CSV table of C-alpha atoms and ligand atoms in Angstrom, one decimal:
chain,number,residue,atom,x,y,z
H,1,MET,CA,4.8,5.7,21.2
H,2,ASN,CA,2.8,3.0,20.2
H,3,PHE,CA,-0.1,2.4,17.8
H,4,LYS,CA,-3.2,1.9,20.4
H,5,GLY,CA,-5.7,4.6,20.0
H,6,GLN,CA,-3.4,6.9,17.5
H,7,HIS,CA,-4.3,8.0,14.1
H,8,LEU,CA,-2.4,6.5,10.9
H,9,LEU,CA,-2.0,9.6,8.9
H,10,SER,CA,1.6,9.4,8.0
H,11,VAL,CA,4.5,6.9,7.6
H,12,LYS,CA,6.3,10.2,9.6
H,13,ASP,CA,4.5,8.3,12.5
H,14,ILE,CA,6.7,5.2,12.2
H,15,ASN,CA,9.6,4.0,13.5
H,16,LEU,CA,11.4,0.9,13.2
H,17,ASP,CA,10.1,-0.7,16.3
H,18,LEU,CA,6.7,-0.3,15.2
H,19,ILE,CA,7.7,-1.7,12.1
H,20,SER,CA,8.9,-4.7,14.0
H,21,GLU,CA,5.3,-4.8,16.0
H,22,LEU,CA,3.3,-4.6,13.2
H,23,PHE,CA,5.2,-7.1,11.1
H,24,ASN,CA,5.2,-9.9,13.9
H,25,VAL,CA,1.4,-9.2,14.5
H,26,ALA,CA,0.6,-9.6,10.9
H,27,ASP,CA,2.6,-13.0,10.5
H,28,SER,CA,0.2,-13.8,13.3
H,29,MET,CA,-2.9,-12.8,11.1
H,30,ARG,CA,-1.9,-15.4,8.4
H,31,ILE,CA,-3.9,-18.3,10.1
H,32,TYR,CA,-6.9,-16.2,9.8
H,33,ALA,CA,-6.5,-14.5,6.2
H,34,THR,CA,-6.2,-17.8,5.0
H,35,ARG,CA,-9.2,-19.1,6.6
H,36,GLN,CA,-7.0,-21.5,8.8
H,37,LYS,CA,-8.7,-20.3,12.1
H,38,VAL,CA,-10.9,-17.9,12.7
H,39,SER,CA,-10.7,-14.8,15.5
H,40,ARG,CA,-13.9,-12.6,16.4
H,41,VAL,CA,-11.7,-10.2,18.7
H,42,LEU,CA,-13.7,-7.1,16.8
H,43,GLU,CA,-16.9,-8.6,17.0
H,44,GLY,CA,-19.2,-5.4,18.3
H,45,ALA,CA,-16.6,-3.3,16.6
H,46,VAL,CA,-17.6,-0.8,13.6
H,47,LEU,CA,-15.4,0.1,11.2
H,48,GLY,CA,-16.4,3.7,9.2
H,49,ASN,CA,-14.7,3.1,5.3
H,50,MET,CA,-15.1,6.3,3.6
H,51,PHE,CA,-13.6,6.5,0.1
H,52,PHE,CA,-14.3,9.9,-1.8
H,53,GLU,CA,-11.9,8.7,-4.1
H,54,PRO,CA,-12.0,5.7,-6.3
H,55,SER,CA,-10.6,2.5,-4.8
H,56,THR,CA,-11.0,-1.0,-5.1
H,57,ARG,CA,-8.1,-3.4,-3.5
H,58,THR,CA,-7.6,-0.9,-1.1
H,59,ARG,CA,-11.1,-0.3,0.3
H,60,VAL,CA,-12.0,-3.8,-0.2
H,61,SER,CA,-9.2,-5.0,2.1
H,62,PHE,CA,-9.8,-2.6,4.7
H,63,GLY,CA,-13.3,-3.9,4.8
H,64,CYS,CA,-12.2,-7.8,4.7
H,65,ALA,CA,-9.4,-7.3,7.1
H,66,PHE,CA,-12.2,-5.7,9.7
H,67,ASN,CA,-14.3,-8.5,8.8
H,68,LEU,CA,-12.1,-11.0,9.3
H,69,LEU,CA,-11.2,-10.0,13.0
H,70,GLY,CA,-15.2,-10.0,13.5
H,71,GLY,CA,-15.9,-6.4,13.2
H,72,GLU,CA,-18.4,-4.6,11.0
H,73,VAL,CA,-18.1,-2.4,8.3
H,74,ARG,CA,-20.0,0.8,7.2
H,75,GLU,CA,-19.2,2.3,3.9
H,76,THR,CA,-19.3,5.2,1.8
H,77,THR,CA,-17.8,5.8,-1.5
H,78,GLY,CA,-17.8,9.0,-3.6
H,79,LEU,CA,-17.7,12.7,-2.8
H,80,SER,CA,-20.9,12.9,-4.5
H,81,ASN,CA,-23.0,10.9,-2.7
H,82,SER,CA,-21.4,12.6,0.5
H,83,ALA,CA,-22.6,15.7,2.1
H,84,LEU,CA,-19.4,17.2,1.6
H,85,ALA,CA,-20.6,17.9,-2.3
H,86,LYS,CA,-23.4,20.0,-0.1
H,87,GLY,CA,-20.6,22.1,1.3
H,88,GLU,CA,-20.3,20.3,4.7
H,89,SER,CA,-16.8,20.7,6.1
H,90,LEU,CA,-14.2,17.6,6.6
H,91,TYR,CA,-14.6,18.6,10.6
H,92,ASP,CA,-18.0,18.4,10.9
H,93,THR,CA,-18.1,14.9,8.6
H,94,ALA,CA,-15.7,13.6,11.1
H,95,GLN,CA,-17.5,14.5,14.3
H,96,VAL,CA,-20.6,13.1,12.9
H,97,LEU,CA,-18.9,9.8,11.2
H,98,SER,CA,-16.8,9.3,14.4
H,99,GLY,CA,-20.3,8.8,16.4
H,100,TYR,CA,-21.0,5.8,14.3
H,101,SER,CA,-17.9,4.0,14.2
H,102,ASP,CA,-14.8,2.7,16.4
H,103,ILE,CA,-12.1,3.6,13.8
H,104,ILE,CA,-12.2,5.1,10.4
H,105,ALA,CA,-10.7,4.6,7.5
H,106,MET,CA,-10.6,7.3,4.9
H,107,ARG,CA,-9.2,8.4,1.3
H,108,HIS,CA,-10.2,11.9,-0.4
H,109,PRO,CA,-8.2,13.6,-3.6
H,110,ASP,CA,-6.8,16.7,-1.6
H,111,PRO,CA,-3.6,16.5,0.3
H,112,GLY,CA,-3.8,17.3,3.9
H,113,SER,CA,-7.5,16.2,4.0
H,114,VAL,CA,-7.3,13.2,5.9
H,115,ALA,CA,-5.2,14.7,8.7
H,116,GLU,CA,-7.8,17.7,8.7
H,117,PHE,CA,-10.8,15.2,9.3
H,118,ALA,CA,-8.7,13.9,11.9
H,119,THR,CA,-8.9,17.0,13.8
H,120,GLY,CA,-12.7,16.4,14.2
H,121,SER,CA,-12.8,12.9,14.6
H,122,ARG,CA,-12.9,10.9,17.8
H,123,VAL,CA,-11.9,8.1,17.0
H,124,PRO,CA,-8.8,6.7,15.4
H,125,VAL,CA,-8.1,7.3,11.6
H,126,ILE,CA,-5.8,5.7,9.2
H,127,ASN,CA,-5.2,7.8,6.0
H,128,GLY,CA,-6.3,5.2,2.9
H,129,GLY,CA,-4.6,8.1,0.6
H,130,ASP,CA,-4.6,11.9,0.2
H,131,GLY,CA,-4.1,13.1,-3.4
H,132,ALA,CA,-0.8,12.8,-4.5
H,133,ASN,CA,0.6,13.0,-0.6
H,134,GLU,CA,0.9,9.7,1.4
H,135,HIS,CA,-0.6,6.2,1.3
H,136,PRO,CA,0.8,5.0,4.8
H,137,THR,CA,-1.1,1.5,4.7
H,138,GLN,CA,0.2,1.0,1.1
H,139,ALA,CA,3.4,1.6,2.1
H,140,LEU,CA,3.7,-0.8,5.0
H,141,LEU,CA,2.2,-3.5,2.9
H,142,ASP,CA,5.3,-2.7,0.5
H,143,LEU,CA,7.8,-3.2,3.0
H,144,PHE,CA,6.3,-5.9,4.4
H,145,THR,CA,6.2,-7.7,0.9
H,146,ILE,CA,9.9,-6.3,0.4
H,147,HIS,CA,10.8,-8.0,3.5
H,148,LYS,CA,9.4,-11.3,2.7
H,149,GLU,CA,10.4,-11.5,-0.8
H,150,LEU,CA,13.9,-11.4,0.0
H,151,ALA,CA,13.8,-13.8,3.1
H,152,SER,CA,12.1,-16.3,0.5
H,153,GLN,CA,15.6,-15.9,-1.5
H,154,GLY,CA,17.6,-15.9,1.7
H,155,LYS,CA,18.3,-12.2,1.8
H,156,ASN,CA,17.4,-9.2,4.2
H,157,ILE,CA,16.5,-6.0,3.9
H,158,GLN,CA,20.1,-4.8,3.6
H,159,ASP,CA,20.7,-6.6,0.6
H,160,LEU,CA,17.9,-5.0,-1.3
H,161,SER,CA,18.5,-2.7,-4.3
H,162,LEU,CA,15.2,-1.0,-5.8
H,163,THR,CA,14.1,0.4,-8.4
H,164,LEU,CA,10.9,2.5,-8.3
H,165,LEU,CA,9.9,3.0,-11.9
H,166,GLY,CA,7.2,5.6,-13.7
H,167,ASP,CA,5.6,8.3,-12.2
H,168,LEU,CA,7.4,9.1,-9.0
H,169,LYS,CA,6.0,12.7,-8.9
H,170,HIS,CA,2.4,12.2,-8.3
H,171,GLY,CA,2.7,8.3,-6.8
H,172,ARG,CA,1.7,8.6,-3.3
H,173,THR,CA,2.6,4.9,-3.1
H,174,VAL,CA,6.4,5.9,-3.7
H,175,HIS,CA,6.1,8.8,-1.6
H,176,SER,CA,5.0,6.9,1.5
H,177,LEU,CA,7.5,4.0,0.9
H,178,CYS,CA,10.5,6.5,0.0
H,179,GLN,CA,9.8,8.4,4.2
H,180,LEU,CA,9.8,4.4,5.3
H,181,LEU,CA,12.7,3.5,3.5
H,182,ALA,CA,14.5,6.7,5.0
H,183,LEU,CA,14.5,4.5,8.2
H,184,TYR,CA,17.2,2.3,6.7
H,185,ARG,CA,20.7,3.0,6.1
H,186,ASN,CA,22.9,1.9,3.0
H,187,LEU,CA,20.3,0.5,0.8
H,188,LYS,CA,20.5,1.0,-3.1
H,189,ILE,CA,17.7,3.0,-4.7
H,190,GLN,CA,17.4,3.5,-8.3
H,191,LEU,CA,14.6,6.0,-9.3
H,192,ILE,CA,13.9,5.9,-12.8
H,193,SER,CA,10.9,7.8,-14.8
H,194,PRO,CA,10.3,10.6,-17.7
H,195,GLU,CA,12.2,13.7,-16.5
H,196,ALA,CA,8.8,15.5,-15.9
H,197,LEU,CA,7.9,13.2,-13.5
H,198,SER,CA,10.8,12.8,-11.0
H,199,MET,CA,10.6,12.0,-7.9
H,200,PRO,CA,10.1,15.5,-5.5
H,201,ALA,CA,13.5,16.7,-4.5
H,202,HIS,CA,12.7,16.6,-0.6
H,203,TYR,CA,12.2,12.5,-1.2
H,204,VAL,CA,15.4,12.2,-2.9
H,205,ASP,CA,16.9,14.2,0.0
H,206,LEU,CA,15.7,12.3,2.3
H,207,LEU,CA,17.0,9.0,1.2
H,208,THR,CA,20.7,10.2,0.4
H,209,ASP,CA,20.8,12.0,3.8
H,210,ALA,CA,19.6,8.3,5.0
H,211,GLY,CA,23.3,6.9,3.5
H,212,HIS,CA,21.3,5.4,0.5
H,213,GLN,CA,23.2,4.9,-2.7
H,214,VAL,CA,20.5,6.8,-4.8
H,215,GLU,CA,20.6,7.1,-8.7
H,216,VAL,CA,18.2,8.8,-10.4
H,217,GLY,CA,17.7,8.5,-14.4
H,218,ASN,CA,14.8,8.6,-17.1
H,219,CYS,CA,15.8,5.2,-18.9
H,220,LEU,CA,13.9,1.9,-18.3
H,221,GLN,CA,17.1,0.0,-18.9
H,222,GLN,CA,19.3,2.0,-16.5
H,223,GLY,CA,17.4,0.7,-13.6
H,224,LEU,CA,16.8,-3.1,-14.0
H,225,PRO,CA,20.1,-4.5,-14.2
H,226,THR,CA,20.8,-3.9,-10.5
H,227,ALA,CA,17.9,-4.4,-8.8
H,228,ASN,CA,16.3,-7.4,-6.6
H,229,VAL,CA,13.4,-5.7,-6.6
H,230,ILE,CA,11.4,-3.7,-9.1
H,231,TYR,CA,8.4,-1.5,-8.2
H,232,GLN,CA,6.6,-0.4,-11.3
H,233,THR,CA,3.7,2.5,-10.8
H,234,ARG,CA,0.7,3.6,-13.3
H,235,ILE,CA,0.7,7.2,-14.6
H,236,GLN,CA,-1.3,9.0,-12.1
H,237,GLU,CA,-3.4,10.3,-15.0
H,238,GLU,CA,-6.0,11.8,-12.6
H,239,ARG,CA,-3.6,14.4,-10.7
H,240,PHE,CA,-2.3,15.9,-14.5
H,241,SER,CA,-4.1,19.2,-15.2
H,242,THR,CA,-5.3,17.6,-18.6
H,243,GLN,CA,-5.8,14.2,-20.2
H,244,GLU,CA,-3.9,15.3,-22.9
H,245,GLU,CA,-0.8,15.9,-20.7
H,246,ALA,CA,-1.2,12.6,-19.0
H,247,ASN,CA,-1.3,10.9,-22.6
H,248,ASN,CA,2.2,12.0,-23.5
H,249,TYR,CA,3.1,9.5,-20.8
H,250,ARG,CA,1.3,6.5,-21.1
H,251,GLY,CA,3.1,3.6,-22.3
H,252,TYR,CA,6.2,5.5,-21.5
H,253,PHE,CA,8.0,2.3,-19.6
H,254,ARG,CA,6.6,-1.1,-20.0
H,255,LEU,CA,7.9,-4.6,-18.5
H,256,ASN,CA,7.5,-7.7,-20.7
H,257,LYS,CA,8.6,-11.0,-20.6
H,258,ARG,CA,11.2,-9.9,-23.2
H,259,ILE,CA,12.8,-6.7,-21.3
H,260,TYR,CA,12.4,-8.6,-18.1
H,261,SER,CA,14.5,-11.6,-19.2
H,262,GLU,CA,17.1,-9.4,-21.1
H,263,HIS,CA,17.8,-7.2,-18.7
H,264,CYS,CA,16.5,-7.9,-15.3
H,265,GLN,CA,18.6,-10.7,-12.5
H,266,PRO,CA,17.2,-14.0,-12.7
H,267,GLY,CA,14.4,-13.8,-10.0
H,268,ALA,CA,14.1,-10.4,-9.4
H,269,VAL,CA,11.1,-9.4,-7.8
H,270,ILE,CA,8.1,-7.7,-9.6
H,271,MET,CA,5.7,-5.2,-7.6
H,272,HIS,CA,3.0,-2.6,-8.3
H,273,PRO,CA,0.7,-1.2,-6.2
H,274,LEU,CA,-1.9,-2.1,-8.3
H,275,PRO,CA,-4.4,-1.2,-10.7
H,276,ARG,CA,-1.9,-1.7,-13.7
H,277,ASP,CA,-2.2,0.3,-16.5
H,278,SER,CA,-3.3,-3.2,-19.1
H,279,ARG,CA,-4.8,-1.0,-22.0
H,280,ASN,CA,-3.0,-1.5,-24.9
H,281,ASP,CA,-1.2,1.7,-24.9
H,282,ALA,CA,-0.4,1.0,-21.7
H,283,ASN,CA,0.5,-2.2,-20.8
H,284,GLU,CA,2.9,-1.5,-18.0
H,285,LEU,CA,3.2,-4.9,-16.9
H,286,ASP,CA,2.6,-7.2,-19.7
H,287,ASN,CA,0.1,-10.3,-19.0
H,288,ASP,CA,3.1,-12.3,-20.2
H,289,LEU,CA,4.6,-11.9,-16.9
H,290,ASN,CA,1.8,-13.2,-14.7
H,291,THR,CA,3.6,-17.0,-14.8
H,292,GLU,CA,6.9,-15.5,-13.7
H,293,PRO,CA,7.4,-16.6,-10.3
H,294,GLY,CA,8.9,-13.0,-9.6
H,295,LEU,CA,6.0,-11.5,-10.3
H,296,ALA,CA,4.7,-10.6,-6.6
H,297,ILE,CA,1.5,-8.5,-7.2
H,298,PHE,CA,-0.8,-10.7,-5.8
H,299,ARG,CA,1.2,-11.7,-2.9
H,300,GLN,CA,1.4,-7.7,-2.4
H,301,THR,CA,-2.4,-7.7,-2.2
H,302,ASP,CA,-2.7,-10.7,-0.1
H,303,ASN,CA,-0.3,-9.3,2.0
H,304,GLY,CA,-2.3,-5.8,2.1
H,305,VAL,CA,-5.4,-7.7,4.3
H,306,LEU,CA,-2.3,-9.2,6.6
H,307,VAL,CA,-1.1,-5.4,7.4
H,308,ARG,CA,-4.5,-3.9,7.6
H,309,MET,CA,-5.8,-6.7,10.3
H,310,ALA,CA,-2.5,-5.8,12.2
H,311,LEU,CA,-3.2,-2.4,12.2
H,312,PHE,CA,-6.4,-2.9,13.1
H,313,ALA,CA,-5.8,-5.1,15.8
H,314,CYS,CA,-3.0,-2.8,17.3
H,315,ILE,CA,-5.0,0.7,16.8
H,316,LEU,CA,-7.8,-1.1,18.8
H,317,GLY,CA,-5.5,-2.6,21.2
H,318,VAL,CA,-6.7,-6.3,20.9
H,319,GLU,CA,-3.1,-7.8,19.2
H,320,ASN,CA,-2.9,-10.0,22.2
H,321,GLN,CA,-6.3,-11.4,22.3
H,322,LEU,CA,-6.5,-12.9,19.0
H,323,LYS,CA,-6.4,-16.6,20.5
H,324,GLN,CA,-8.6,-16.1,23.0
H,325,TYR,CA,-11.6,-15.4,20.2
H,326,GLU,CA,-10.0,-18.1,18.2
H,327,ARG,CA,-12.6,-21.0,16.5
H,328,ASP,CA,-12.4,-23.5,13.8
H,329,VAL,CA,-13.7,-22.5,10.4
H,330,ASN,CA,-16.6,-24.3,9.8
H,331,TRP,CA,-17.1,-23.9,5.8
H,332,PHE,CA,-15.2,-25.3,2.9
H,333,THR,CA,-12.5,-22.9,2.0
H,334,GLY,CA,-9.8,-23.5,-0.6
H,335,LEU,CA,-8.0,-21.0,0.6
H,336,ASN,CA,-6.2,-22.3,3.8
H,337,ASN,CA,-3.8,-24.1,1.0
H,338,ARG,CA,-1.9,-21.4,-0.1
H,339,SER,CA,1.2,-20.9,0.4
H,340,GLU,CA,3.3,-17.9,2.3
S,1,NCD,C1,-2.6,3.4,-5.3
S,1,NCD,C2,-3.3,4.2,-5.2
S,1,NCD,O1,-4.3,5.0,-5.2
S,1,NCD,O2,-2.3,5.3,-4.8
S,1,NCD,N1,-3.5,2.4,-5.7
S,1,NCD,C3,-3.7,1.5,-4.5
S,1,NCD,O3,-4.2,1.8,-3.4
S,1,NCD,N2,-3.5,0.0,-4.2
S,1,NCD,C4,-1.9,3.7,-6.8
S,1,NCD,C5,-2.4,4.0,-8.1
S,1,NCD,O4,-4.0,4.2,-7.9
S,1,NCD,O5,-1.9,4.1,-9.2
């Protein structure tokens, strides 16, 4: 299997060879993302960027990634602004929108909705998050970030000791990440959450069956000392049946400079898919961590553009033509001084 012409609906479609190919292409995108060069390899192509659920970075980084390769972006946001609110089926919407686009990225609140949409699409569809189910592109950029962060410390994936923290029941990013991690063997993975928000059993089984050393717990401190990568998540309040229920967990796990210094390994990497809940009663990743070198959350968002550029290039089959459509940047940019 390769990416060309394929939908990306789930990380189940991915294997280690595809990951390695994708990450090599993502590395080759850095010169364009940091504006050292321009490539117009997708000039004339159109991305349909369909976001029927709130999003900032996923939506904008899909659009930005497509623009950086020279393509155009057409966008719709919010269920209430779309014909889905008039009772149109996902199948019909897909038939229509795929007539306007070369590729579609879509987010929707219902699990399975993006796959259903894909059955009516005449062009490849990328899942930008379907309810609490999956978020494959986030998992890929998270894994890419884990690789990069470990490499910057002279380590590789086999050295990983990862703690996933927070709402592991509803967090689609960690659901997809666990499925990718199940492609590896013998890693250390700690799953720390309030008891009622623990990782669904089938993901725990998947990790255990892959031969990982999995520890499940409910106490923040338990997950910190052994981890070289800590992945904090937001309480997914939009997936609870009532706001009151969600409020019970707000601020349940908070990481700040004091806790980090006392309980974490020096230089431990801190990740978060973002948005982090920075309201006073939540404050899940305190601003006092902003100057901590281990805080990788904005390197992670920068990596999201590289990985999404790579996905577009591979799915549309232009990953070997980037240089052919390359030219110099003719405007002032501070971005090309950015380090890896
Ligand atoms: C995540 C999502 O939407 O699942 N955000 C993202 O895409 N970067 C995580 C979240 O909303 O908490």
